[in-house]
Amino acid sequence: MNIEHLRLFVRVAATHNISQAGQELGLSAAVASNYLSKLEQDLGVRLLHRSTRKVALSEEGRAFLLHAEDVLASVEAALTSVGVGQSRPSGILRITAPASFGRMHLIPALPGFLQRYPDLHLDMRLTDTQVDLVGGGFDIAIRNSSLTDSTLVARALATDHRQLYAAPDYLARAGVPTHPQELLQHQCIHLIGLDSWSFSTEQGELTLKTQGRLRVDNGEAMRDACVAGLGIAQISRWNAYQHVQRGELLSILTEYPLISQAAIWALYPSSRQLAPKVRAFIDYFADYFGDPPYWSV
């Protein structure tokens, strides 16, 4: 089995485009198509469904992909161990991350990252929709929520402390709540699907279904609405810290901490052989964010 054929197959699985995958590896579309056909002949199964518009993995192709990735990672690790393989991360690193966090905390760090790793190219998709990491062909997914997919490997990059905030003018108009129960008399701004807030109290956990006239689907929009005095919002510290420093937001009910299992996670498909480019990204950003992270200092 030819390693170059495997490498091409893995890139086609990620890009769903034979020409693009071939171009990444320095191959013409015709040569790339021939390599894939030869791989299918060697295996005796169809790995790809081809059409004039797209390429999709067959059931056998999906089953073979994980093993092909492990073989390539093992080969790269073996070559590197004897000084033959690529000594520094290279190629295309595909990342998906939440829009607000990516814009505020990933993009500003990229100049230093790309300077450190000049052979890396980044394909970054910023979206608040949780995409399929494997199906979308991503190497890393950044998420700031509790984890539910046990098939992925996760590493915590930073804490994600959440707090209730309000603008000074809102509190001047509506009053400062002194107990979570008083939130039921306030305007609360919600991210869609997150209108139940849980607090730690002396009597135990208290969960409230808060009410408000505004729901949004973006963390920065929720924060900006809070700054504008439209109500009280539950905001991650990484999202609010600059506005807190400027006095535009005040934290409230700090003696009743919110109960949350969220963190800033880096997720990747397999830990058997961690690709150098993935390890480089994770190590760089864990160090860049700091412990505690710079937005909490």
mmCIF file of C-alpha atoms in Angstrom:
data_model
loop_
_atom_site.group_PDB
_atom_site.id
_atom_site.type_symbol
_atom_site.label_atom_id
_atom_site.label_comp_id
_atom_site.label_asym_id
_atom_site.label_seq_id
_atom_site.Cartn_x
_atom_site.Cartn_y
_atom_site.Cartn_z
ATOM 1 C CA MET A 1 0.000 0.000 0.000
ATOM 2 C CA ASN A 2 1.510 3.320 -1.133
ATOM 3 C CA ILE A 3 1.850 5.948 1.601
ATOM 4 C CA GLU A 4 1.350 8.777 -0.909
ATOM 5 C CA HIS A 5 -1.948 7.206 -1.968
ATOM 6 C CA LEU A 6 -3.034 7.113 1.674
ATOM 7 C CA ARG A 7 -1.992 10.718 2.210
ATOM 8 C CA LEU A 8 -4.033 11.808 -0.803
ATOM 9 C CA PHE A 9 -7.077 9.819 0.331
ATOM 10 C CA VAL A 10 -7.005 11.495 3.753
ATOM 11 C CA ARG A 11 -6.848 14.942 2.157
ATOM 12 C CA VAL A 12 -9.729 14.112 -0.196
ATOM 13 C CA ALA A 13 -11.765 12.994 2.812
ATOM 14 C CA ALA A 14 -11.099 16.379 4.419
ATOM 15 C CA THR A 15 -11.679 18.588 1.375
ATOM 16 C CA HIS A 16 -14.261 16.509 -0.561
ATOM 17 C CA ASN A 17 -12.421 17.667 -3.671
ATOM 18 C CA ILE A 18 -9.889 15.592 -5.600
ATOM 19 C CA SER A 19 -8.371 18.538 -7.474
ATOM 20 C CA GLN A 20 -7.888 20.589 -4.298
ATOM 21 C CA ALA A 21 -6.398 17.662 -2.384
ATOM 22 C CA GLY A 22 -4.064 16.892 -5.278
ATOM 23 C CA GLN A 23 -2.983 20.520 -5.534
ATOM 24 C CA GLU A 24 -2.100 20.556 -1.826
ATOM 25 C CA LEU A 25 0.196 17.582 -2.439
ATOM 26 C CA GLY A 26 1.660 18.866 -5.705
ATOM 27 C CA LEU A 27 -0.331 16.516 -7.939
ATOM 28 C CA SER A 28 -2.408 17.222 -11.026
ATOM 29 C CA ALA A 29 -6.091 16.298 -10.936
ATOM 30 C CA ALA A 30 -5.464 13.414 -13.357
ATOM 31 C CA VAL A 31 -2.605 11.974 -11.310
ATOM 32 C CA ALA A 32 -4.605 12.364 -8.079
ATOM 33 C CA SER A 33 -7.569 10.539 -9.584
ATOM 34 C CA ASN A 34 -5.253 7.762 -10.790
ATOM 35 C CA TYR A 35 -3.707 7.418 -7.312
ATOM 36 C CA LEU A 36 -7.135 7.015 -5.745
ATOM 37 C CA SER A 37 -8.210 4.449 -8.290
ATOM 38 C CA LYS A 38 -5.024 2.484 -7.642
ATOM 39 C CA LEU A 39 -5.679 2.575 -3.872
ATOM 40 C CA GLU A 40 -9.209 1.236 -4.409
ATOM 41 C CA GLN A 41 -7.850 -1.498 -6.660
ATOM 42 C CA ASP A 42 -5.271 -2.503 -4.061
ATOM 43 C CA LEU A 43 -7.965 -2.726 -1.379
ATOM 44 C CA GLY A 44 -10.628 -4.255 -3.584
ATOM 45 C CA VAL A 45 -13.328 -1.838 -2.340
ATOM 46 C CA ARG A 46 -14.794 1.499 -3.405
ATOM 47 C CA LEU A 47 -13.675 4.216 -0.999
ATOM 48 C CA LEU A 48 -15.244 7.223 -2.727
ATOM 49 C CA HIS A 49 -18.470 8.085 -4.486
ATOM 50 C CA ARG A 50 -17.583 10.506 -7.279
ATOM 51 C CA SER A 51 -19.940 12.870 -9.090
ATOM 52 C CA THR A 52 -19.437 15.941 -11.245
ATOM 53 C CA ARG A 53 -20.197 18.176 -8.238
ATOM 54 C CA LYS A 54 -18.623 16.505 -5.198
ATOM 55 C CA VAL A 55 -16.791 13.542 -3.725
ATOM 56 C CA ALA A 56 -18.171 11.631 -0.740
ATOM 57 C CA LEU A 57 -16.806 8.740 1.284
ATOM 58 C CA SER A 58 -18.459 5.372 0.897
ATOM 59 C CA GLU A 59 -19.278 3.335 3.989
ATOM 60 C CA GLU A 60 -16.023 1.434 3.475
ATOM 61 C CA GLY A 61 -14.206 4.740 2.982
ATOM 62 C CA ARG A 62 -15.444 6.070 6.311
ATOM 63 C CA ALA A 63 -14.318 2.903 8.060
ATOM 64 C CA PHE A 64 -10.914 3.009 6.328
ATOM 65 C CA LEU A 65 -10.275 6.707 7.020
ATOM 66 C CA LEU A 66 -9.517 6.365 10.733
ATOM 67 C CA HIS A 67 -7.012 3.600 10.078
ATOM 68 C CA ALA A 68 -5.396 5.556 7.232
ATOM 69 C CA GLU A 69 -4.944 8.574 9.527
ATOM 70 C CA ASP A 70 -3.349 6.383 12.181
ATOM 71 C CA VAL A 71 -0.986 4.812 9.635
ATOM 72 C CA LEU A 72 0.144 8.221 8.380
ATOM 73 C CA ALA A 73 0.636 9.547 11.911
ATOM 74 C CA SER A 74 2.659 6.447 12.816
ATOM 75 C CA VAL A 75 4.842 6.806 9.729
ATOM 76 C CA GLU A 76 5.474 10.476 10.478
ATOM 77 C CA ALA A 77 6.356 9.707 14.102
ATOM 78 C CA ALA A 78 8.684 6.885 13.053
ATOM 79 C CA LEU A 79 10.517 9.034 10.511
ATOM 80 C CA THR A 80 10.846 11.945 12.918
ATOM 81 C CA SER A 81 12.269 9.653 15.611
ATOM 82 C CA VAL A 82 15.289 8.910 13.410
ATOM 83 C CA GLY A 83 15.672 12.428 12.068
ATOM 84 C CA VAL A 84 14.183 11.697 8.649
ATOM 85 C CA GLY A 85 10.690 13.114 9.033
ATOM 86 C CA GLN A 86 9.508 16.700 9.057
ATOM 87 C CA SER A 87 11.114 18.277 12.106
ATOM 88 C CA ARG A 88 8.613 21.100 12.405
ATOM 89 C CA PRO A 89 4.851 21.359 11.809
ATOM 90 C CA SER A 90 3.826 21.925 8.214
ATOM 91 C CA GLY A 91 0.859 21.713 5.883
ATOM 92 C CA ILE A 92 -2.692 22.991 6.312
ATOM 93 C CA LEU A 93 -4.252 23.120 9.782
ATOM 94 C CA ARG A 94 -8.049 23.308 9.673
ATOM 95 C CA ILE A 95 -9.687 24.819 12.744
ATOM 96 C CA THR A 96 -13.261 25.594 13.726
ATOM 97 C CA ALA A 97 -14.013 27.885 16.663
ATOM 98 C CA PRO A 98 -16.872 29.955 18.130
ATOM 99 C CA ALA A 99 -17.169 33.263 16.278
ATOM 100 C CA SER A 100 -16.789 35.596 19.247
ATOM 101 C CA PHE A 101 -13.964 33.723 20.948
ATOM 102 C CA GLY A 102 -12.110 33.242 17.689
ATOM 103 C CA ARG A 103 -12.289 36.906 16.752
ATOM 104 C CA MET A 104 -11.319 38.150 20.231
ATOM 105 C CA HIS A 105 -8.697 35.626 21.338
ATOM 106 C CA LEU A 106 -7.468 33.475 18.426
ATOM 107 C CA ILE A 107 -7.007 35.977 15.615
ATOM 108 C CA PRO A 108 -4.888 38.437 17.691
ATOM 109 C CA ALA A 109 -2.509 35.574 18.599
ATOM 110 C CA LEU A 110 -1.981 34.337 15.043
ATOM 111 C CA PRO A 111 0.959 36.613 14.067
ATOM 112 C CA GLY A 112 3.151 35.047 16.748
ATOM 113 C CA PHE A 113 1.935 31.531 15.964
ATOM 114 C CA LEU A 114 2.543 31.822 12.223
ATOM 115 C CA GLN A 115 5.938 33.420 12.807
ATOM 116 C CA ARG A 116 6.932 30.470 14.991
ATOM 117 C CA TYR A 117 5.690 27.921 12.433
ATOM 118 C CA PRO A 118 6.390 29.358 8.950
ATOM 119 C CA ASP A 119 5.550 26.075 7.174
ATOM 120 C CA LEU A 120 1.961 26.018 8.465
ATOM 121 C CA HIS A 121 -1.081 27.364 6.649
ATOM 122 C CA LEU A 122 -4.365 27.892 8.504
ATOM 123 C CA ASP A 123 -7.921 27.331 7.339
ATOM 124 C CA MET A 124 -10.067 28.792 10.133
ATOM 125 C CA ARG A 125 -13.873 28.691 10.238
ATOM 126 C CA LEU A 126 -15.483 30.891 12.910
ATOM 127 C CA THR A 127 -19.062 29.865 13.601
ATOM 128 C CA ASP A 128 -21.317 29.464 16.626
ATOM 129 C CA THR A 129 -22.745 26.284 15.088
ATOM 130 C CA GLN A 130 -21.081 23.134 16.425
ATOM 131 C CA VAL A 131 -19.847 21.433 13.272
ATOM 132 C CA ASP A 132 -18.968 17.775 12.820
ATOM 133 C CA LEU A 133 -15.226 17.733 13.444
ATOM 134 C CA VAL A 134 -14.475 14.529 11.552
ATOM 135 C CA GLY A 135 -17.117 14.907 8.854
ATOM 136 C CA GLY A 136 -16.060 18.487 8.189
ATOM 137 C CA GLY A 137 -12.412 17.551 7.795
ATOM 138 C CA PHE A 138 -11.201 19.702 10.698
ATOM 139 C CA ASP A 139 -8.045 18.996 12.656
ATOM 140 C CA ILE A 140 -9.119 20.928 15.777
ATOM 141 C CA ALA A 141 -12.377 22.293 17.162
ATOM 142 C CA ILE A 142 -12.336 24.987 19.840
ATOM 143 C CA ARG A 143 -15.408 24.858 22.058
ATOM 144 C CA ASN A 144 -16.486 26.758 25.148
ATOM 145 C CA SER A 145 -19.191 24.519 26.562
ATOM 146 C CA SER A 146 -19.582 21.261 28.439
ATOM 147 C CA LEU A 147 -18.502 18.261 26.374
ATOM 148 C CA THR A 148 -20.897 15.617 25.097
ATOM 149 C CA ASP A 149 -18.986 13.780 22.332
ATOM 150 C CA SER A 150 -17.009 10.988 23.990
ATOM 151 C CA THR A 151 -15.428 9.934 20.676
ATOM 152 C CA LEU A 152 -13.217 13.025 20.622
ATOM 153 C CA VAL A 153 -10.115 13.757 22.651
ATOM 154 C CA ALA A 154 -10.276 17.013 24.614
ATOM 155 C CA ARG A 155 -7.682 19.214 26.239
ATOM 156 C CA ALA A 156 -8.652 22.214 28.356
ATOM 157 C CA LEU A 157 -6.859 25.327 27.112
ATOM 158 C CA ALA A 158 -8.265 27.753 29.685
ATOM 159 C CA THR A 159 -10.991 28.220 32.256
ATOM 160 C CA ASP A 160 -14.299 29.746 31.157
ATOM 161 C CA HIS A 161 -15.604 31.494 34.268
ATOM 162 C CA ARG A 162 -19.087 32.944 33.793
ATOM 163 C CA GLN A 163 -20.604 35.805 35.737
ATOM 164 C CA LEU A 164 -23.718 37.996 35.761
ATOM 165 C CA TYR A 165 -23.132 41.518 34.468
ATOM 166 C CA ALA A 166 -25.183 44.670 33.985
ATOM 167 C CA ALA A 167 -24.510 48.226 32.843
ATOM 168 C CA PRO A 168 -24.349 50.937 35.532
ATOM 169 C CA ASP A 169 -27.298 52.823 34.020
ATOM 170 C CA TYR A 170 -29.472 49.703 34.020
ATOM 171 C CA LEU A 171 -28.722 49.080 37.699
ATOM 172 C CA ALA A 172 -29.433 52.750 38.468
ATOM 173 C CA ARG A 173 -32.880 52.390 36.871
ATOM 174 C CA ALA A 174 -33.839 48.881 37.966
ATOM 175 C CA GLY A 175 -31.895 48.438 41.202
ATOM 176 C CA VAL A 176 -29.132 46.032 42.164
ATOM 177 C CA PRO A 177 -30.363 42.488 42.915
ATOM 178 C CA THR A 178 -29.053 41.062 46.195
ATOM 179 C CA HIS A 179 -30.338 37.478 45.738
ATOM 180 C CA PRO A 180 -30.823 35.339 42.622
ATOM 181 C CA GLN A 181 -34.592 35.171 43.244
ATOM 182 C CA GLU A 182 -34.761 38.901 42.567
ATOM 183 C CA LEU A 183 -33.710 38.261 38.966
ATOM 184 C CA LEU A 184 -37.306 37.229 38.290
ATOM 185 C CA GLN A 185 -38.213 40.926 38.547
ATOM 186 C CA HIS A 186 -35.454 41.998 36.130
ATOM 187 C CA GLN A 187 -34.932 42.054 32.392
ATOM 188 C CA CYS A 188 -32.482 39.253 31.534
ATOM 189 C CA ILE A 189 -30.745 38.929 28.180
ATOM 190 C CA HIS A 190 -30.339 35.361 26.950
ATOM 191 C CA LEU A 191 -28.388 33.371 24.479
ATOM 192 C CA ILE A 192 -30.922 31.212 22.694
ATOM 193 C CA GLY A 193 -31.509 28.039 24.696
ATOM 194 C CA LEU A 194 -29.818 29.346 27.864
ATOM 195 C CA ASP A 195 -32.614 30.989 29.835
ATOM 196 C CA SER A 196 -32.260 28.742 32.918
ATOM 197 C CA TRP A 197 -29.514 29.933 35.263
ATOM 198 C CA SER A 198 -28.169 27.811 38.137
ATOM 199 C CA PHE A 199 -26.554 29.273 41.257
ATOM 200 C CA SER A 200 -24.705 27.896 44.244
ATOM 201 C CA THR A 201 -26.332 29.087 47.482
ATOM 202 C CA GLU A 202 -26.037 28.206 51.169
ATOM 203 C CA GLN A 203 -29.169 26.083 50.737
ATOM 204 C CA GLY A 204 -27.746 24.244 47.720
ATOM 205 C CA GLU A 205 -28.219 24.608 43.978
ATOM 206 C CA LEU A 206 -30.873 27.079 42.845
ATOM 207 C CA THR A 207 -32.078 27.057 39.213
ATOM 208 C CA LEU A 208 -34.187 29.906 37.871
ATOM 209 C CA LYS A 209 -35.907 30.285 34.519
ATOM 210 C CA THR A 210 -35.279 33.967 33.993
ATOM 211 C CA GLN A 211 -37.320 36.225 31.750
ATOM 212 C CA GLY A 212 -36.483 39.002 29.323
ATOM 213 C CA ARG A 213 -37.477 40.734 26.108
ATOM 214 C CA LEU A 214 -34.298 39.947 24.175
ATOM 215 C CA ARG A 215 -32.734 36.687 23.006
ATOM 216 C CA VAL A 216 -29.724 36.543 20.684
ATOM 217 C CA ASP A 217 -27.609 33.851 19.031
ATOM 218 C CA ASN A 218 -24.209 35.521 19.429
ATOM 219 C CA GLY A 219 -22.155 36.145 22.554
ATOM 220 C CA GLU A 220 -20.797 39.508 21.462
ATOM 221 C CA ALA A 221 -24.296 40.723 20.594
ATOM 222 C CA MET A 222 -25.530 39.671 24.044
ATOM 223 C CA ARG A 223 -22.627 41.497 25.708
ATOM 224 C CA ASP A 224 -23.196 44.647 23.636
ATOM 225 C CA ALA A 225 -26.893 44.618 24.514
ATOM 226 C CA CYS A 226 -25.914 44.373 28.160
ATOM 227 C CA VAL A 227 -23.517 47.316 27.779
ATOM 228 C CA ALA A 228 -26.378 49.255 26.158
ATOM 229 C CA GLY A 229 -28.402 48.858 29.365
ATOM 230 C CA LEU A 230 -31.006 46.393 28.091
ATOM 231 C CA GLY A 231 -30.737 44.060 31.072
ATOM 232 C CA ILE A 232 -28.683 41.527 33.011
ATOM 233 C CA ALA A 233 -26.709 38.881 31.146
ATOM 234 C CA GLN A 234 -24.677 35.790 31.932
ATOM 235 C CA ILE A 235 -21.381 36.414 30.123
ATOM 236 C CA SER A 236 -18.056 34.603 29.998
ATOM 237 C CA ARG A 237 -15.231 36.586 31.555
ATOM 238 C CA TRP A 238 -13.193 36.320 28.336
ATOM 239 C CA ASN A 239 -16.052 38.137 26.588
ATOM 240 C CA ALA A 240 -16.690 40.838 29.208
ATOM 241 C CA TYR A 241 -13.284 41.651 30.698
ATOM 242 C CA GLN A 242 -12.439 44.671 28.529
ATOM 243 C CA HIS A 243 -15.815 46.299 29.236
ATOM 244 C CA VAL A 244 -15.395 45.599 32.949
ATOM 245 C CA GLN A 245 -12.002 47.305 32.869
ATOM 246 C CA ARG A 246 -13.594 50.366 31.244
ATOM 247 C CA GLY A 247 -16.423 50.455 33.785
ATOM 248 C CA GLU A 248 -19.084 49.721 31.165
ATOM 249 C CA LEU A 249 -20.168 46.518 32.921
ATOM 250 C CA LEU A 250 -20.458 45.682 36.602
ATOM 251 C CA SER A 251 -20.502 42.146 38.007
ATOM 252 C CA ILE A 252 -23.433 41.357 40.289
ATOM 253 C CA LEU A 253 -24.417 38.553 42.672
ATOM 254 C CA THR A 254 -20.792 37.496 42.992
ATOM 255 C CA GLU A 255 -21.556 35.809 46.331
ATOM 256 C CA TYR A 256 -23.847 33.397 44.439
ATOM 257 C CA PRO A 257 -21.552 31.832 41.811
ATOM 258 C CA LEU A 258 -23.056 30.425 38.663
ATOM 259 C CA ILE A 259 -22.827 26.656 38.290
ATOM 260 C CA SER A 260 -21.148 25.865 34.980
ATOM 261 C CA GLN A 261 -18.956 23.074 33.616
ATOM 262 C CA ALA A 262 -17.786 25.110 30.654
ATOM 263 C CA ALA A 263 -14.142 25.589 29.706
ATOM 264 C CA ILE A 264 -12.179 26.485 26.595
ATOM 265 C CA TRP A 265 -11.513 23.098 25.023
ATOM 266 C CA ALA A 266 -9.422 21.960 22.087
ATOM 267 C CA LEU A 267 -10.957 18.827 20.570
ATOM 268 C CA TYR A 268 -9.331 16.501 18.071
ATOM 269 C CA PRO A 269 -10.292 13.087 16.663
ATOM 270 C CA SER A 270 -7.599 10.720 17.934
ATOM 271 C CA SER A 271 -4.880 10.651 20.584
ATOM 272 C CA ARG A 272 -3.023 7.576 19.330
ATOM 273 C CA GLN A 273 -0.611 9.677 17.264
ATOM 274 C CA LEU A 274 -1.061 13.410 17.712
ATOM 275 C CA ALA A 275 -0.032 15.255 14.543
ATOM 276 C CA PRO A 276 2.785 17.783 15.114
ATOM 277 C CA LYS A 277 0.686 20.662 13.721
ATOM 278 C CA VAL A 278 -2.140 19.873 16.160
ATOM 279 C CA ARG A 279 0.234 19.586 19.108
ATOM 280 C CA ALA A 280 1.894 22.869 18.109
ATOM 281 C CA PHE A 281 -1.432 24.713 18.061
ATOM 282 C CA ILE A 282 -2.612 23.315 21.393
ATOM 283 C CA ASP A 283 0.676 23.960 23.206
ATOM 284 C CA TYR A 284 1.022 27.471 21.793
ATOM 285 C CA PHE A 285 -2.460 28.633 22.766
ATOM 286 C CA ALA A 286 -2.459 26.988 26.186
ATOM 287 C CA ASP A 287 0.714 28.976 26.919
ATOM 288 C CA TYR A 288 -0.635 32.135 25.244
ATOM 289 C CA PHE A 289 -3.845 32.163 27.310
ATOM 290 C CA GLY A 290 -1.951 31.479 30.536
ATOM 291 C CA ASP A 291 -2.999 29.940 33.861
ATOM 292 C CA PRO A 292 -5.022 31.747 35.008
ATOM 293 C CA PRO A 293 -5.912 33.152 31.577
ATOM 294 C CA TYR A 294 -5.055 36.770 30.905
ATOM 295 C CA TRP A 295 -8.723 37.801 30.823
ATOM 296 C CA SER A 296 -9.111 36.725 34.460
ATOM 297 C CA VAL A 297 -6.116 38.647 35.838
#
